[in-house]
Amino acid sequence: MEIKYNIKLFTIISNVLFVSALLLPKIVPESYRFGELHNIWAFSVMMVFTFHGIAGFLTILNIAFIIPRINENRKKYYILILCNAPVIVFWGWLAITILFFT
């Protein structure tokens, strides 16, 4: 049974969610945390965690679907792995930080 999975589309979605999660704290200022707009700040924090989680999940899925196809066209799939690299580096850095510095 063939699973229909568009690697390029999910790579783009993963990267857009990852960049959105990085930019959202810059859009919603820290001053909202202690004012009347604390609900907006709390929602933005939840969205950051959600976006990072979904981006990480999609990256793992992408890698799982890319690895069996590497022999078909090495150059194309290595480029797709490089497109997923920022999310992988972020999650690696986060894991190392949590494991060794907390």
CSV table of C-alpha atoms in Angstrom, one decimal:
chain,number,residue,atom,x,y,z
A,1,MET,CA,0.0,0.0,0.0
A,2,GLU,CA,1.4,3.4,-1.1
A,3,ILE,CA,1.1,6.2,1.4
A,4,LYS,CA,0.6,9.6,-0.3
A,5,TYR,CA,2.8,12.0,1.4
A,6,ASN,CA,4.1,15.3,-0.1
A,7,ILE,CA,7.5,15.8,1.4
A,8,LYS,CA,8.0,19.3,-0.1
A,9,LEU,CA,4.6,20.6,1.1
A,10,PHE,CA,5.2,19.3,4.7
A,11,THR,CA,8.8,20.7,4.7
A,12,ILE,CA,7.4,24.1,3.7
A,13,ILE,CA,4.7,23.9,6.4
A,14,SER,CA,7.2,22.8,9.0
A,15,ASN,CA,9.6,25.7,8.2
A,16,VAL,CA,6.7,28.2,8.2
A,17,LEU,CA,5.5,27.0,11.6
A,18,PHE,CA,9.0,27.1,12.9
A,19,VAL,CA,9.7,30.7,11.8
A,20,SER,CA,6.3,31.8,13.0
A,21,ALA,CA,7.1,30.3,16.4
A,22,LEU,CA,10.3,32.3,16.5
A,23,LEU,CA,8.7,35.5,15.4
A,24,LEU,CA,5.5,35.4,17.6
A,25,PRO,CA,7.3,36.5,20.8
A,26,LYS,CA,8.6,39.5,18.9
A,27,ILE,CA,5.1,40.5,17.8
A,28,VAL,CA,3.4,40.1,21.2
A,29,PRO,CA,5.4,42.2,23.6
A,30,GLU,CA,6.3,41.0,27.1
A,31,SER,CA,4.4,44.0,28.6
A,32,TYR,CA,1.2,42.2,27.8
A,33,ARG,CA,2.1,39.6,30.4
A,34,PHE,CA,1.3,41.8,33.4
A,35,GLY,CA,-1.4,44.1,31.9
A,36,GLU,CA,-5.0,43.6,30.9
A,37,LEU,CA,-3.9,41.8,27.8
A,38,HIS,CA,-2.4,38.9,29.7
A,39,ASN,CA,-4.8,36.5,27.9
A,40,ILE,CA,-3.3,37.5,24.5
A,41,TRP,CA,0.2,36.9,25.9
A,42,ALA,CA,-0.7,33.5,27.3
A,43,PHE,CA,-2.3,32.5,24.0
A,44,SER,CA,0.8,33.5,22.1
A,45,VAL,CA,3.0,31.5,24.4
A,46,MET,CA,0.8,28.4,23.9
A,47,MET,CA,0.9,29.0,20.1
A,48,VAL,CA,4.7,29.1,20.2
A,49,PHE,CA,4.9,25.8,21.9
A,50,THR,CA,2.3,24.3,19.6
A,51,PHE,CA,4.0,25.6,16.4
A,52,HIS,CA,7.4,24.3,17.6
A,53,GLY,CA,5.9,20.9,18.5
A,54,ILE,CA,4.1,20.5,15.1
A,55,ALA,CA,7.2,21.7,13.3
A,56,GLY,CA,9.3,19.1,15.1
A,57,PHE,CA,6.7,16.3,14.5
A,58,LEU,CA,6.6,17.1,10.7
A,59,THR,CA,10.3,17.2,10.5
A,60,ILE,CA,10.6,13.7,12.1
A,61,LEU,CA,7.9,12.5,9.6
A,62,ASN,CA,9.7,14.1,6.7
A,63,ILE,CA,13.0,12.5,7.6
A,64,ALA,CA,11.2,9.1,8.0
A,65,PHE,CA,9.8,9.4,4.5
A,66,ILE,CA,13.0,10.9,2.9
A,67,ILE,CA,15.5,8.2,4.2
A,68,PRO,CA,14.0,5.3,2.2
A,69,ARG,CA,14.0,7.4,-1.0
A,70,ILE,CA,17.6,8.7,-0.8
A,71,ASN,CA,18.9,6.1,-3.3
A,72,GLU,CA,16.4,7.3,-6.0
A,73,ASN,CA,17.8,10.8,-6.3
A,74,ARG,CA,20.5,11.7,-3.8
A,75,LYS,CA,20.9,15.4,-4.6
A,76,LYS,CA,17.1,16.2,-4.4
A,77,TYR,CA,16.6,14.4,-1.0
A,78,TYR,CA,19.8,15.8,0.6
A,79,ILE,CA,18.5,19.3,-0.2
A,80,LEU,CA,15.2,18.4,1.5
A,81,ILE,CA,17.1,17.2,4.5
A,82,LEU,CA,19.0,20.5,4.6
A,83,CYS,CA,15.7,22.3,4.5
A,84,ASN,CA,14.6,20.4,7.6
A,85,ALA,CA,18.0,21.2,9.3
A,86,PRO,CA,17.0,24.4,11.2
A,87,VAL,CA,14.2,22.5,13.1
A,88,ILE,CA,16.5,19.6,13.8
A,89,VAL,CA,19.3,21.9,15.1
A,90,PHE,CA,16.8,23.8,17.3
A,91,TRP,CA,15.4,20.6,18.8
A,92,GLY,CA,18.9,19.3,19.3
A,93,TRP,CA,20.0,22.5,21.0
A,94,LEU,CA,16.9,22.5,23.2
A,95,ALA,CA,17.4,18.8,24.2
A,96,ILE,CA,21.1,19.5,25.1
A,97,THR,CA,20.1,22.6,27.1
A,98,ILE,CA,17.4,20.8,29.1
A,99,LEU,CA,19.5,17.7,29.7
A,100,PHE,CA,22.8,19.4,30.8
A,101,PHE,CA,21.9,22.9,32.0
A,102,THR,CA,18.8,22.5,34.1
